[in-house]
């Protein structure tokens, strides 16, 4: 397996490249336009990327919802790098950052096909599935 470096975004160029990678994985397959991979919380969020040969191949975001509650979102690994443990390492680093931020609970919104991945990390489903972007999702939560 190639060397993967998981670390925070370091500059504006990397942030733009991360948005493109996020769009490729999460929005382009749904036929959504560029820009749909962003929201109004990007400037206050903590962004992690997975780098391989100077290319962003994975990304994820953590942000504060309240002093003790964080949310993880936009977990995206390029298809050719999936099922190699990269998403798990990305999540572990995001959860470590959540602990540093003194969050007691972390929540996320999972696509139904990713529920088992998050369950392996200790998350549990908190509500009934619902539709988001035409895909079934469920809220999940972890006490840390």
Short mmCIF file of C-alpha atoms in Angstrom, two decimals:
data_model
loop_
_atom_site.label_atom_id
_atom_site.label_comp_id
_atom_site.label_asym_id
_atom_site.label_seq_id
_atom_site.Cartn_x
_atom_site.Cartn_y
_atom_site.Cartn_z
CA UNK A 1 0.00 0.00 0.00
CA UNK A 2 1.32 3.49 -0.83
CA UNK A 3 2.32 5.89 1.94
CA UNK A 4 -0.70 7.93 3.09
CA UNK A 5 -0.21 11.07 5.18
CA UNK A 6 -3.32 12.14 7.09
CA UNK A 7 -3.03 15.71 8.31
CA UNK A 8 -4.86 19.06 8.58
CA UNK A 9 -5.30 21.26 5.52
CA UNK A 10 -2.37 23.69 5.45
CA UNK A 11 -3.31 26.44 2.99
CA UNK A 12 -5.99 27.88 0.70
CA UNK A 13 -4.82 25.85 -2.32
CA UNK A 14 -5.12 22.58 -0.39
CA UNK A 15 -8.56 23.63 0.82
CA UNK A 16 -9.70 24.17 -2.79
CA UNK A 17 -8.20 20.82 -3.83
CA UNK A 18 -9.97 19.17 -0.88
CA UNK A 19 -13.31 20.66 -1.97
CA UNK A 20 -12.76 19.24 -5.47
CA UNK A 21 -11.91 15.78 -4.06
CA UNK A 22 -14.99 15.95 -1.81
CA UNK A 23 -17.15 16.89 -4.81
CA UNK A 24 -15.70 14.02 -6.89
CA UNK A 25 -16.57 11.43 -4.24
CA UNK A 26 -19.79 12.74 -2.70
CA UNK A 27 -21.59 14.99 -5.16
CA UNK A 28 -20.49 14.29 -8.74
CA UNK A 29 -21.90 10.71 -8.66
CA UNK A 30 -25.28 12.26 -7.78
CA UNK A 31 -25.11 14.63 -10.75
CA UNK A 32 -24.69 17.65 -8.49
CA UNK A 33 -22.81 20.79 -9.50
CA UNK A 34 -19.48 21.94 -8.13
CA UNK A 35 -20.11 24.10 -5.11
CA UNK A 36 -22.70 21.68 -3.70
CA UNK A 37 -19.92 20.06 -1.64
CA UNK A 38 -19.57 23.18 0.53
CA UNK A 39 -21.69 24.79 3.21
CA UNK A 40 -21.64 27.88 5.39
CA UNK A 41 -19.50 26.25 8.11
CA UNK A 42 -16.28 25.65 6.15
CA UNK A 43 -14.41 28.64 7.63
CA UNK A 44 -14.93 27.53 11.24
CA UNK A 45 -14.42 23.78 10.73
CA UNK A 46 -11.36 21.57 11.19
CA UNK A 47 -10.46 19.86 7.90
CA UNK A 48 -8.32 16.72 7.56
CA UNK A 49 -6.94 15.34 4.33
CA UNK A 50 -5.25 12.11 3.29
CA UNK A 51 -2.35 12.71 0.91
CA UNK A 52 -0.75 10.18 -1.43
CA UNK A 53 1.94 11.30 -3.89
CA UNK A 54 0.91 14.97 -3.46
CA UNK A 55 -2.74 14.13 -4.28
CA UNK A 56 -5.65 14.47 -1.87
CA UNK A 57 -7.25 11.03 -1.79
CA UNK A 58 -9.33 11.39 1.41
CA UNK A 59 -10.95 14.14 3.41
CA UNK A 60 -13.22 14.81 6.37
CA UNK A 61 -14.43 17.62 8.58
CA UNK A 62 -15.09 18.23 12.28
CA UNK A 63 -16.90 21.21 13.69
CA UNK A 64 -18.45 22.34 16.95
CA UNK A 65 -22.22 22.32 17.36
CA UNK A 66 -22.05 23.28 21.06
CA UNK A 67 -19.22 23.28 23.65
CA UNK A 68 -19.62 19.53 24.30
CA UNK A 69 -21.00 18.39 20.92
CA UNK A 70 -19.11 18.02 17.66
CA UNK A 71 -20.17 16.81 14.26
CA UNK A 72 -18.16 14.94 11.64
CA UNK A 73 -19.15 15.30 8.02
CA UNK A 74 -18.03 14.98 4.42
CA UNK A 75 -15.99 11.80 4.93
CA UNK A 76 -14.75 11.07 1.42
CA UNK A 77 -12.17 8.57 0.13
CA UNK A 78 -11.49 8.25 -3.60
CA UNK A 79 -12.97 4.92 -4.80
CA UNK A 80 -9.61 3.41 -5.75
CA UNK A 81 -8.38 3.96 -2.16
CA UNK A 82 -11.47 2.66 -0.34
CA UNK A 83 -11.43 -0.49 1.81
CA UNK A 84 -7.75 -0.01 2.71
CA UNK A 85 -8.17 1.47 6.21
CA UNK A 86 -7.73 5.09 5.12
CA UNK A 87 -11.24 6.12 6.15
CA UNK A 88 -10.71 4.49 9.54
CA UNK A 89 -7.44 6.38 10.08
CA UNK A 90 -9.12 9.61 9.00
CA UNK A 91 -11.96 9.03 11.47
CA UNK A 92 -9.55 8.13 14.29
CA UNK A 93 -7.71 11.43 13.80
CA UNK A 94 -10.99 13.38 13.67
CA UNK A 95 -12.11 11.69 16.90
CA UNK A 96 -8.75 12.49 18.53
CA UNK A 97 -9.27 16.13 17.55
CA UNK A 98 -12.80 15.99 19.01
CA UNK A 99 -11.29 14.83 22.31
CA UNK A 100 -8.76 17.68 22.17
CA UNK A 101 -11.69 20.05 21.66
CA UNK A 102 -13.24 18.57 24.86
CA UNK A 103 -16.32 17.32 23.04
CA UNK A 104 -18.21 14.70 25.03
CA UNK A 105 -20.29 13.53 22.07
CA UNK A 106 -19.74 13.39 18.33
CA UNK A 107 -22.53 12.89 15.86
CA UNK A 108 -22.70 12.40 12.12
CA UNK A 109 -25.15 11.75 9.33
CA UNK A 110 -24.34 8.47 7.58
CA UNK A 111 -25.45 7.13 4.26
CA UNK A 112 -27.14 3.79 4.97
CA UNK A 113 -24.44 1.91 3.04
CA UNK A 114 -21.77 3.30 5.42
CA UNK A 115 -23.52 2.50 8.74
CA UNK A 116 -21.42 -0.63 9.41
CA UNK A 117 -18.21 1.38 8.89
CA UNK A 118 -19.23 3.88 11.59
CA UNK A 119 -20.53 1.12 13.89
CA UNK A 120 -17.04 -0.46 13.84
CA UNK A 121 -15.76 2.87 15.20
CA UNK A 122 -18.30 2.78 18.05
CA UNK A 123 -21.09 4.94 16.62
CA UNK A 124 -24.70 3.91 17.11
CA UNK A 125 -27.82 4.84 15.16
CA UNK A 126 -29.93 7.46 16.91
CA UNK A 127 -33.00 7.93 14.71
CA UNK A 128 -34.90 6.33 11.89
CA UNK A 129 -33.50 6.58 8.36
CA UNK A 130 -34.45 9.62 6.30
CA UNK A 131 -33.86 10.82 2.76
CA UNK A 132 -31.09 13.35 2.06
CA UNK A 133 -29.96 14.18 -1.48
CA UNK A 134 -32.04 11.24 -2.72
CA UNK A 135 -30.09 8.75 -0.56
CA UNK A 136 -31.22 7.10 2.70
CA UNK A 137 -29.25 8.47 5.69
CA UNK A 138 -29.34 7.98 9.45
CA UNK A 139 -28.00 10.07 12.33
CA UNK A 140 -25.33 8.30 14.40
CA UNK A 141 -23.63 9.26 17.65
CA UNK A 142 -20.58 8.38 19.74
CA UNK A 143 -19.86 9.27 23.37
CA UNK A 144 -16.12 9.97 23.72
#
